[in-house]
XYZ file of N, CA and C in Angstrom:
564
model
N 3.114 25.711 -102.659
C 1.780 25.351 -102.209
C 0.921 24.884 -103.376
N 0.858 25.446 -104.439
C -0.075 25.136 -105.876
C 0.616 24.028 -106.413
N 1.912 23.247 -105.940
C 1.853 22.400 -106.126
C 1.669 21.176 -105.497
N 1.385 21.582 -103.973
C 0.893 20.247 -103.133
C -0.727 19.810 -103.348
N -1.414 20.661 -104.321
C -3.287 19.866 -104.751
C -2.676 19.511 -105.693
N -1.731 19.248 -106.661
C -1.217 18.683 -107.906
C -1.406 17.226 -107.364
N -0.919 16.900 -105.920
C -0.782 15.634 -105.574
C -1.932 14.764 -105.490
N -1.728 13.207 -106.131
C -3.028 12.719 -105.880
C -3.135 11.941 -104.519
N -1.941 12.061 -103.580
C -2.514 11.782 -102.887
C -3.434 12.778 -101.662
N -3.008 14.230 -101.932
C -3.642 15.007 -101.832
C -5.320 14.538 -102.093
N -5.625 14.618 -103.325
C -6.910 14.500 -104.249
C -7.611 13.191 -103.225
N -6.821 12.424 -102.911
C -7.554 11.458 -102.122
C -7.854 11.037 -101.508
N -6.775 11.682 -100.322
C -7.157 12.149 -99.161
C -8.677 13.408 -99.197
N -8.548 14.105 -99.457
C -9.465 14.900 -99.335
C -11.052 14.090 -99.978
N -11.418 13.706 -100.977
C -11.737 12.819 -101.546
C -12.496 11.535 -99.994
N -11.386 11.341 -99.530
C -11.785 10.391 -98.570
C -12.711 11.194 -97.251
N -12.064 12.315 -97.218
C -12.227 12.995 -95.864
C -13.548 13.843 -96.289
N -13.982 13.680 -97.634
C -15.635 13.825 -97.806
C -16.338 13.193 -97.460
N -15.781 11.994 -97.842
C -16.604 10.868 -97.073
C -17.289 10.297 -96.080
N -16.170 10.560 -95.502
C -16.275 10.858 -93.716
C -16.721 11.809 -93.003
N -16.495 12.475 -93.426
C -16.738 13.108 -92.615
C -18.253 13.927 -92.316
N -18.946 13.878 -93.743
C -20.884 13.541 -93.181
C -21.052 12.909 -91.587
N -20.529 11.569 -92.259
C -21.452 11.188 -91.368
C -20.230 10.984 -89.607
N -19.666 11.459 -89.978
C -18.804 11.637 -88.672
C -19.568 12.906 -87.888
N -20.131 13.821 -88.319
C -20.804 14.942 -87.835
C -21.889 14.685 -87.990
N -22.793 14.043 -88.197
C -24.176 13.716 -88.754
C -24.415 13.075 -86.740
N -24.271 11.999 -87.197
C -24.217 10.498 -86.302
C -23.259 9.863 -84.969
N -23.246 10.415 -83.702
C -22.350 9.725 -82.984
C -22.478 7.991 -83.238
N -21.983 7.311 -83.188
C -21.617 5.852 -83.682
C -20.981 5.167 -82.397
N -22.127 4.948 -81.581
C -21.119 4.348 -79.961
C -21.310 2.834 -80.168
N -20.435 2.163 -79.236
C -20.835 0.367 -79.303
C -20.290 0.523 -77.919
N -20.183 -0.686 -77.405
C -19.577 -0.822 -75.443
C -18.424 -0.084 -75.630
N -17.949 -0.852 -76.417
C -16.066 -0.321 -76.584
C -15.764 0.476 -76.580
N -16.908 1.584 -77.517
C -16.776 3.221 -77.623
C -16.820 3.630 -75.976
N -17.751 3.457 -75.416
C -18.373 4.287 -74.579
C -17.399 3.927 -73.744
N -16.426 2.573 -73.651
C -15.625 2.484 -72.661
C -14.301 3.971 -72.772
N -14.212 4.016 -73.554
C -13.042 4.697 -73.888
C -13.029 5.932 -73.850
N -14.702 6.057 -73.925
C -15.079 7.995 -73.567
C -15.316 7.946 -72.180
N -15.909 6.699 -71.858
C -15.633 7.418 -70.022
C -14.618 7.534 -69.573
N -13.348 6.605 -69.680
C -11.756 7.188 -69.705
C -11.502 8.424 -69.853
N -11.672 8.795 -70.704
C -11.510 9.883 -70.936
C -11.909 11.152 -70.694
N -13.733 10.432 -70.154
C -14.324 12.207 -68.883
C -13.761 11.737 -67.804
N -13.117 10.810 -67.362
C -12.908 10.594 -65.859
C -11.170 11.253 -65.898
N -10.382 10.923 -66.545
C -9.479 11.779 -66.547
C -9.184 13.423 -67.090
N -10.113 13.799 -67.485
C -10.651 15.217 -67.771
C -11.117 15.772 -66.443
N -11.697 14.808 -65.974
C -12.433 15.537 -64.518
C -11.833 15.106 -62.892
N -10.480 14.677 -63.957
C -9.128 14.459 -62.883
C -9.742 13.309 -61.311
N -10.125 12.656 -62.394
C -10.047 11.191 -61.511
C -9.009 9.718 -62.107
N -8.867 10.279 -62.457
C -7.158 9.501 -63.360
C -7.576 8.484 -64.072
N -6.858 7.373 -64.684
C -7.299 6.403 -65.728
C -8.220 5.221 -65.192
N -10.038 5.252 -65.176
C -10.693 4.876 -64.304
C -11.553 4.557 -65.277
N -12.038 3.203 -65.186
C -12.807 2.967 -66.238
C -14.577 2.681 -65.094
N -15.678 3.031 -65.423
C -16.380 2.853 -64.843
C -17.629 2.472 -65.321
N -17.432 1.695 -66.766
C -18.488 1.362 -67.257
C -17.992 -0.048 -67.754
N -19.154 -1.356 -67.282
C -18.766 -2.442 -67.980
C -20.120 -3.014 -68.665
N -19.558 -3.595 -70.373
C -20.774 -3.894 -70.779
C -21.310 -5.116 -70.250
N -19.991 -6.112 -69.074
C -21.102 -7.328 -69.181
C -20.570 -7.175 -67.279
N -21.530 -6.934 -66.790
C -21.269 -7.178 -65.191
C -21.949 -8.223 -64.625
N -20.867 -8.562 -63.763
C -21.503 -10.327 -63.028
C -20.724 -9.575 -61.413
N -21.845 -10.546 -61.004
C -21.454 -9.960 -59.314
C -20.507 -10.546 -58.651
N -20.070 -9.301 -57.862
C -18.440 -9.468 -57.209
C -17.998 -8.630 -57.748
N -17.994 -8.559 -59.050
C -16.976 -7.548 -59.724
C -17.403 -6.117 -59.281
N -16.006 -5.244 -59.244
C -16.388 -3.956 -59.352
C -16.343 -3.414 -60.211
N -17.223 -2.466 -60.366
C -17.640 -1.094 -61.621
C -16.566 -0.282 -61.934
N -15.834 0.497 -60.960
C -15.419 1.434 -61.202
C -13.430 0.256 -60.876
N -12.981 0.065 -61.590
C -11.685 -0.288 -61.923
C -10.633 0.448 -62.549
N -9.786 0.180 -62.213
C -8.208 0.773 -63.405
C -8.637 0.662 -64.826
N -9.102 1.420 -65.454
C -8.596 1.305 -67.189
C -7.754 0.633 -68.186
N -6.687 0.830 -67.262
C -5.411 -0.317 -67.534
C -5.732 -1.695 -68.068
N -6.558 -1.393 -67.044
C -6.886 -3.455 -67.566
C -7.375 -3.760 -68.580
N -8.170 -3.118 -68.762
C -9.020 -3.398 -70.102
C -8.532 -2.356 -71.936
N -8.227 -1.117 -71.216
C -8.019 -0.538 -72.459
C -6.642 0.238 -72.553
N -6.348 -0.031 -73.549
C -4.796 0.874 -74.208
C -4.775 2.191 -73.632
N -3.845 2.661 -73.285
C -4.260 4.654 -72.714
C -4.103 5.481 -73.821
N -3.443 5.242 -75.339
C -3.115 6.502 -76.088
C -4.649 6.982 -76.541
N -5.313 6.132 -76.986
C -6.453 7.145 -77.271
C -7.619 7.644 -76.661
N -7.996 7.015 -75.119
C -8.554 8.035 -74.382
C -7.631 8.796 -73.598
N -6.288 9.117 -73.932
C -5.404 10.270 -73.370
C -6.275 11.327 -74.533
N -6.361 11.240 -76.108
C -5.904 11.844 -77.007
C -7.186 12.397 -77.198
N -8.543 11.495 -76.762
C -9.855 11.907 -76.329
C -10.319 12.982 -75.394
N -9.671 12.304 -74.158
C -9.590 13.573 -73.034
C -8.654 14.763 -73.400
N -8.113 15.224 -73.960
C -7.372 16.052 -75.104
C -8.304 17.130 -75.676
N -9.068 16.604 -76.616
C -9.927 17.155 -77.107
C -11.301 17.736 -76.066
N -11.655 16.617 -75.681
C -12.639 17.035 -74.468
C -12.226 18.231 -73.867
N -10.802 18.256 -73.163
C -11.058 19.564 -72.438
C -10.366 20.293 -72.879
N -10.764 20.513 -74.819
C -10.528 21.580 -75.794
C -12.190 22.186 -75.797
N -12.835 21.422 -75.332
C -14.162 21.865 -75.166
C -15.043 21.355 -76.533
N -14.505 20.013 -77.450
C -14.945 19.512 -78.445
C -15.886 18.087 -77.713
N -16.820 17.984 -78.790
C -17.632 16.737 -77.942
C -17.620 15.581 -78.886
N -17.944 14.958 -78.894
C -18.215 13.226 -79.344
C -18.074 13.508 -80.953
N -19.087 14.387 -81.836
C -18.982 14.506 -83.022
C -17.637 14.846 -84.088
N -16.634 16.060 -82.994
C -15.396 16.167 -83.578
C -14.278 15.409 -83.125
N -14.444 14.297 -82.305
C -13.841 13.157 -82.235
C -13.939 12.408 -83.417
N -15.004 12.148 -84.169
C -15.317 11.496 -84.886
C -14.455 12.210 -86.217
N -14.652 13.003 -86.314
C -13.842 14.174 -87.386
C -12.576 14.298 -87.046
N -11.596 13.627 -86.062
C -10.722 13.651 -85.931
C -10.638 12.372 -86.485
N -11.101 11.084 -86.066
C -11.170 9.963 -86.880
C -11.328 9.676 -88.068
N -12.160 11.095 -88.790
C -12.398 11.198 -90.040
C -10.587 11.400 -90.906
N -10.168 12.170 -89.823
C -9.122 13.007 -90.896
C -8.095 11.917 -90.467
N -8.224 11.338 -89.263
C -6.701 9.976 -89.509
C -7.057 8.995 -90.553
N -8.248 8.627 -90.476
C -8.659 7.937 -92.060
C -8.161 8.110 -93.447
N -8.627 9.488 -93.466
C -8.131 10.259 -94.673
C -6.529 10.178 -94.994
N -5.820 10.107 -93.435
C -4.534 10.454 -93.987
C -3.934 8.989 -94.190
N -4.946 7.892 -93.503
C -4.579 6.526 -93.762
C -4.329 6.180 -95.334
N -5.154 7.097 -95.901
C -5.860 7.060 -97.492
C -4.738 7.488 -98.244
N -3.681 8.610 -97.843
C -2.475 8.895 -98.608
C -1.399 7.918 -98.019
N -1.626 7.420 -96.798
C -0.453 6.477 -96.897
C -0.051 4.933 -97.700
N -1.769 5.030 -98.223
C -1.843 3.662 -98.864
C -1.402 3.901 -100.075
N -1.914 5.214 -100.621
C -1.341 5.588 -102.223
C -0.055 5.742 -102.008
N 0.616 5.964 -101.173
C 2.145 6.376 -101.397
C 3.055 4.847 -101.059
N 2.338 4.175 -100.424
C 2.840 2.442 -100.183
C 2.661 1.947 -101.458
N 1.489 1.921 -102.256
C 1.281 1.432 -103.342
C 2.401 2.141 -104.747
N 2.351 3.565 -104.448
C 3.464 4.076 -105.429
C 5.180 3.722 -105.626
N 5.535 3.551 -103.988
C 6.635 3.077 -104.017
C 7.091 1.708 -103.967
N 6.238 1.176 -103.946
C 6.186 -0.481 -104.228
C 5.833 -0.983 -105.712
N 5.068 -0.246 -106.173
C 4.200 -0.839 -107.459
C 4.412 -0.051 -108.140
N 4.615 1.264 -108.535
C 4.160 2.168 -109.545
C 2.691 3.305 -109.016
N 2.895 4.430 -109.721
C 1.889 5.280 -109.443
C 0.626 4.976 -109.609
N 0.384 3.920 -110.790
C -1.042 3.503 -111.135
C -1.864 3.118 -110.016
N -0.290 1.968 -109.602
C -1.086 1.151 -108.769
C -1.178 1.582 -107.223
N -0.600 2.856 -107.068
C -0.572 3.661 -105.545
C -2.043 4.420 -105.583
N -2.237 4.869 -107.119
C -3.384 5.415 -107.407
C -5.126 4.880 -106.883
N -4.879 3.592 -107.694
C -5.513 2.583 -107.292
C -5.695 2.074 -106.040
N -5.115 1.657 -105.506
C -4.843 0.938 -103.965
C -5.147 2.404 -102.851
N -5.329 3.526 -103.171
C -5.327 4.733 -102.594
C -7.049 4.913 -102.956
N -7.367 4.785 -103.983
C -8.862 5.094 -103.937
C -9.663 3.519 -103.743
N -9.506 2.611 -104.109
C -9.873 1.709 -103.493
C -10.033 1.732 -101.634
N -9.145 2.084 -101.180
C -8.958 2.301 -99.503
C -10.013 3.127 -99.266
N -9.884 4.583 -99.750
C -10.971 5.653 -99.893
C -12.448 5.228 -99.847
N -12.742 4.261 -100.753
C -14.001 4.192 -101.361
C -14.687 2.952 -100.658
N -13.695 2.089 -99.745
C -13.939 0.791 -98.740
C -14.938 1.184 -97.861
N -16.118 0.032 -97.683
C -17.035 0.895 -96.945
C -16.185 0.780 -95.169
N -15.787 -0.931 -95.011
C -15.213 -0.508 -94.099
C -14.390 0.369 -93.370
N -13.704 1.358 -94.022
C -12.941 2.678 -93.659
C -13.811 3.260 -93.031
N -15.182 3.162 -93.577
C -15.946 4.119 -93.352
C -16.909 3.757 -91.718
N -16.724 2.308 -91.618
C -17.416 1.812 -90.532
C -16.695 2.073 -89.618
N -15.188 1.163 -90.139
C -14.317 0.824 -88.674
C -13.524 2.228 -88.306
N -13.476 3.232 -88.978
C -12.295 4.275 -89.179
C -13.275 5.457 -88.053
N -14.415 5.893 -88.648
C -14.982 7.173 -87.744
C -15.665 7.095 -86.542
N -15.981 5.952 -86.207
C -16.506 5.419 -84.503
C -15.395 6.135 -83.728
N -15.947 6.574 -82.491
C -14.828 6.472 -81.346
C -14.123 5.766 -80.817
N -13.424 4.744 -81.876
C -12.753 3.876 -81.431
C -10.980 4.062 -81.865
N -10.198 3.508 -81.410
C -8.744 3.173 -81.929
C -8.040 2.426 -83.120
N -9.087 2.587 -83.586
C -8.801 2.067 -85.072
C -8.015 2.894 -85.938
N -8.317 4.097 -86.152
C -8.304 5.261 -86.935
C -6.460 5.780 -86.514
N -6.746 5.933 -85.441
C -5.487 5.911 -85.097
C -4.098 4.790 -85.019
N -4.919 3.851 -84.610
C -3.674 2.503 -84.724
C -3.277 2.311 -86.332
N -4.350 2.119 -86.679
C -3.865 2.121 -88.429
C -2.725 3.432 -88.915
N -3.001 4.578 -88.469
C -2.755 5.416 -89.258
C -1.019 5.140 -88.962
N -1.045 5.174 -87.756
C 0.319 4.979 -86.927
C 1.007 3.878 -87.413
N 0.108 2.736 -87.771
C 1.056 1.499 -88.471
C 1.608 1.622 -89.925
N 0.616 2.508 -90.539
C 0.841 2.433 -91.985
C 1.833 4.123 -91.786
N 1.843 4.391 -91.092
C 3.326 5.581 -91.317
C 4.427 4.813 -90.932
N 4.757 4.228 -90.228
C 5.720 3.168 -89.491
C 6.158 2.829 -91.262
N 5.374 1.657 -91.996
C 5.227 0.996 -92.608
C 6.084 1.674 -93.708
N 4.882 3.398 -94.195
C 5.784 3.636 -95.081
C 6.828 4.506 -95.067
N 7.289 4.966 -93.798
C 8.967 5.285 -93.680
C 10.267 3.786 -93.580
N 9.695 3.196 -93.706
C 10.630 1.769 -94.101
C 10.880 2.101 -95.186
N 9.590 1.780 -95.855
C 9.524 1.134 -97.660
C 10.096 2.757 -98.143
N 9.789 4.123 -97.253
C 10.327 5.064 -98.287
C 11.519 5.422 -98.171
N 12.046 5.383 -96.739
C 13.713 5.640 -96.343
C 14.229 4.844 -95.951
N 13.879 3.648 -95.309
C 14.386 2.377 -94.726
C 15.446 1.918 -96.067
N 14.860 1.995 -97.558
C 16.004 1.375 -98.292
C 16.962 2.014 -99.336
N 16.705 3.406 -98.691
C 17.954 4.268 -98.818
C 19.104 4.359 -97.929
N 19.064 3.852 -96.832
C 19.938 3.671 -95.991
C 19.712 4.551 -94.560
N 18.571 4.652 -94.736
C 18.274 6.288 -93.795
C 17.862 5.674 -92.285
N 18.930 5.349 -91.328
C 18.591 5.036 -89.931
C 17.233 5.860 -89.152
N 17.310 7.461 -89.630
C 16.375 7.420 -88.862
C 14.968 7.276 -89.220
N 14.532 6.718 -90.498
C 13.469 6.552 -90.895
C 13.054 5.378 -89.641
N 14.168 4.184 -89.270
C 13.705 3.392 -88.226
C 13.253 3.918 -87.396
N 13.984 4.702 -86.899
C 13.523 5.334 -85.605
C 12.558 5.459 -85.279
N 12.316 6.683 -86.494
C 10.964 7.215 -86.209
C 9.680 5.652 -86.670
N 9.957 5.221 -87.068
C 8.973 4.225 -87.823
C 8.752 3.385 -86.331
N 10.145 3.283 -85.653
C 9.913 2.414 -84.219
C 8.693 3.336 -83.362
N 9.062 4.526 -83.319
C 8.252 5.139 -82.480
C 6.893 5.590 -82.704
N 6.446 5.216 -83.844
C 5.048 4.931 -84.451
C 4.447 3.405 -84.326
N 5.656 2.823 -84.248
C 5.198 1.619 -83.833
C 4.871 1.165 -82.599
N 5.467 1.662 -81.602
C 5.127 1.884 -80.203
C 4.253 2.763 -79.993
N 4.182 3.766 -80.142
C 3.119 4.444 -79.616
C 1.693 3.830 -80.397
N 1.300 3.230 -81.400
C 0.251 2.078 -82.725
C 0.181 1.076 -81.248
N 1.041 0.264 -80.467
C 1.223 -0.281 -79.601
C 0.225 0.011 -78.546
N -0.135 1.410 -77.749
C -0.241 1.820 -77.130
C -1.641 2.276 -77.452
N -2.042 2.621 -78.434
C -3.173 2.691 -79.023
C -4.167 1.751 -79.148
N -3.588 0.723 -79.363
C -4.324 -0.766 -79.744
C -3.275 -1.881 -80.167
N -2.911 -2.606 -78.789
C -1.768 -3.501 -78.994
C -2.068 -4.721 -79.624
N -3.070 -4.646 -80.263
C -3.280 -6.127 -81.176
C -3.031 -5.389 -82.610
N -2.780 -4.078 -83.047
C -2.552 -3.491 -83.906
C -0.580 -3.454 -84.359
N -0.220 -3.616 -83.362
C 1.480 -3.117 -83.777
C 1.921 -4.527 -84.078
C-alpha cells in the first residue's frame, strides 16, 4: 500500500480530483442535454422505463413524453438512475464525474509513459489534470466523463498488453469499447 502514493500517477490523479471536485459539489452544471439524461433516469427510478420527457426544442405534433432510445445512449442514465436510487442527488453525480476524470488523468500518464517515457507520461498526465476543459466537459452531468474514461482504458490495455501478446487485454479493451459505445456512440 505505501507504495501505491509513491505513484505519480496516483499524485495526479488525486491532484486532479481536487480539482474537481469543488466545484462538482459547489455547483450543479445543467445544459438541455444534462437535464435530458436526468429525467431518464428519475423516470426509470420511478419505474416508468427508458422515457424521455423533456425536449429542449418542441414544435407541434411532436410528442413530449417519447422513448429515450431515440435520442440518448442508455449507459449513463442507467448508471445515473443507479445512484439516484442510492439516494445520492445531482451534486454526487457530479463527484462521480469528478473521480472518472481523475482516473481519465492516470490513464493519460500511463499512455504517455508507455509510449514516450515517464517524463513525458508525467507531463501529458498533468497537463490533462490542469486542462480547463476537463474541468468543463468532465463534471457536468453529462457522458463525457465516462465515455472518455472507457475509451482511454480500452486504449491503454492495447498499448499496455496488446503488445505483449496478451489476447485478453483485447477483450477486455473490446468491452470498454462497447460499453464507451453505449455511453456516447460518437465517442467509441
Amino acid at each position: 500500500m505505501r507504495s501505491l502514493f509513491r505513484q505519480p500517477a496516483v499524485w495526479l490523479s488525486g491532484f486532479a480530483l481536487l480539482l474537481y471536485a469543488w466545484p462538482a459539489l459547489r455547483v450543479v452544471q445543467l445544459s438541455p442535454d444534462a437535464v435530458e439524461y436526468i429525467d431518464i433516469a428519475r423516470r426509470l427510478v420511478d419505474g416508468d422505463g427508458y422515457q424521455l420527457g423533456v425536449k429542449a426544442y418542441h414544435f407541434g405534433g411532436t410528442e413530449v413524453l417519447h422513448d429515450g432510445l431515440s435520442e440518448r445512449a442508455p449507459l449513463y442514465p442507467v448508471l445515473v438512475a443507479g445512484l439516484f436510487s442510492l439516494g445520492l442527488g445531482l451534486p454526487s453525480i457530479q463527484l462521480v464525474n469528478a473521480v472518472l476524470a481523475a482516473a481519465s488523468v492516470a490513464l493519460v500518464y500511463g499512455l504517455g509513459c508507455e509510449l514516450f517515457g515517464r517524463r513525458t507520461g508525467a507531463l501529458a498526465g498533468l497537463l490533462a489534470a490542469t486542462s480547463p476543459v476537463m474541468l468543463v466537459r468532465m463534471v457536468p452531468p453529462m457522458t463525457e466523463a465516462l465515455a472518455i474514461w472507457l475509451t482511454l482504458a480500452a486504449t491503454w490495455l492495447v498499448v499496455r498488453y496488446g503488445r505483449r501478446g496478451r489476447t485478453d487485454a483485447f477483450l477486455l479493451a473490446g468491452a470498454a469499447l462497447g460499453l464507451s459505445y453505449l455511453a456516447r456512440p460518437t465517442a467509441a
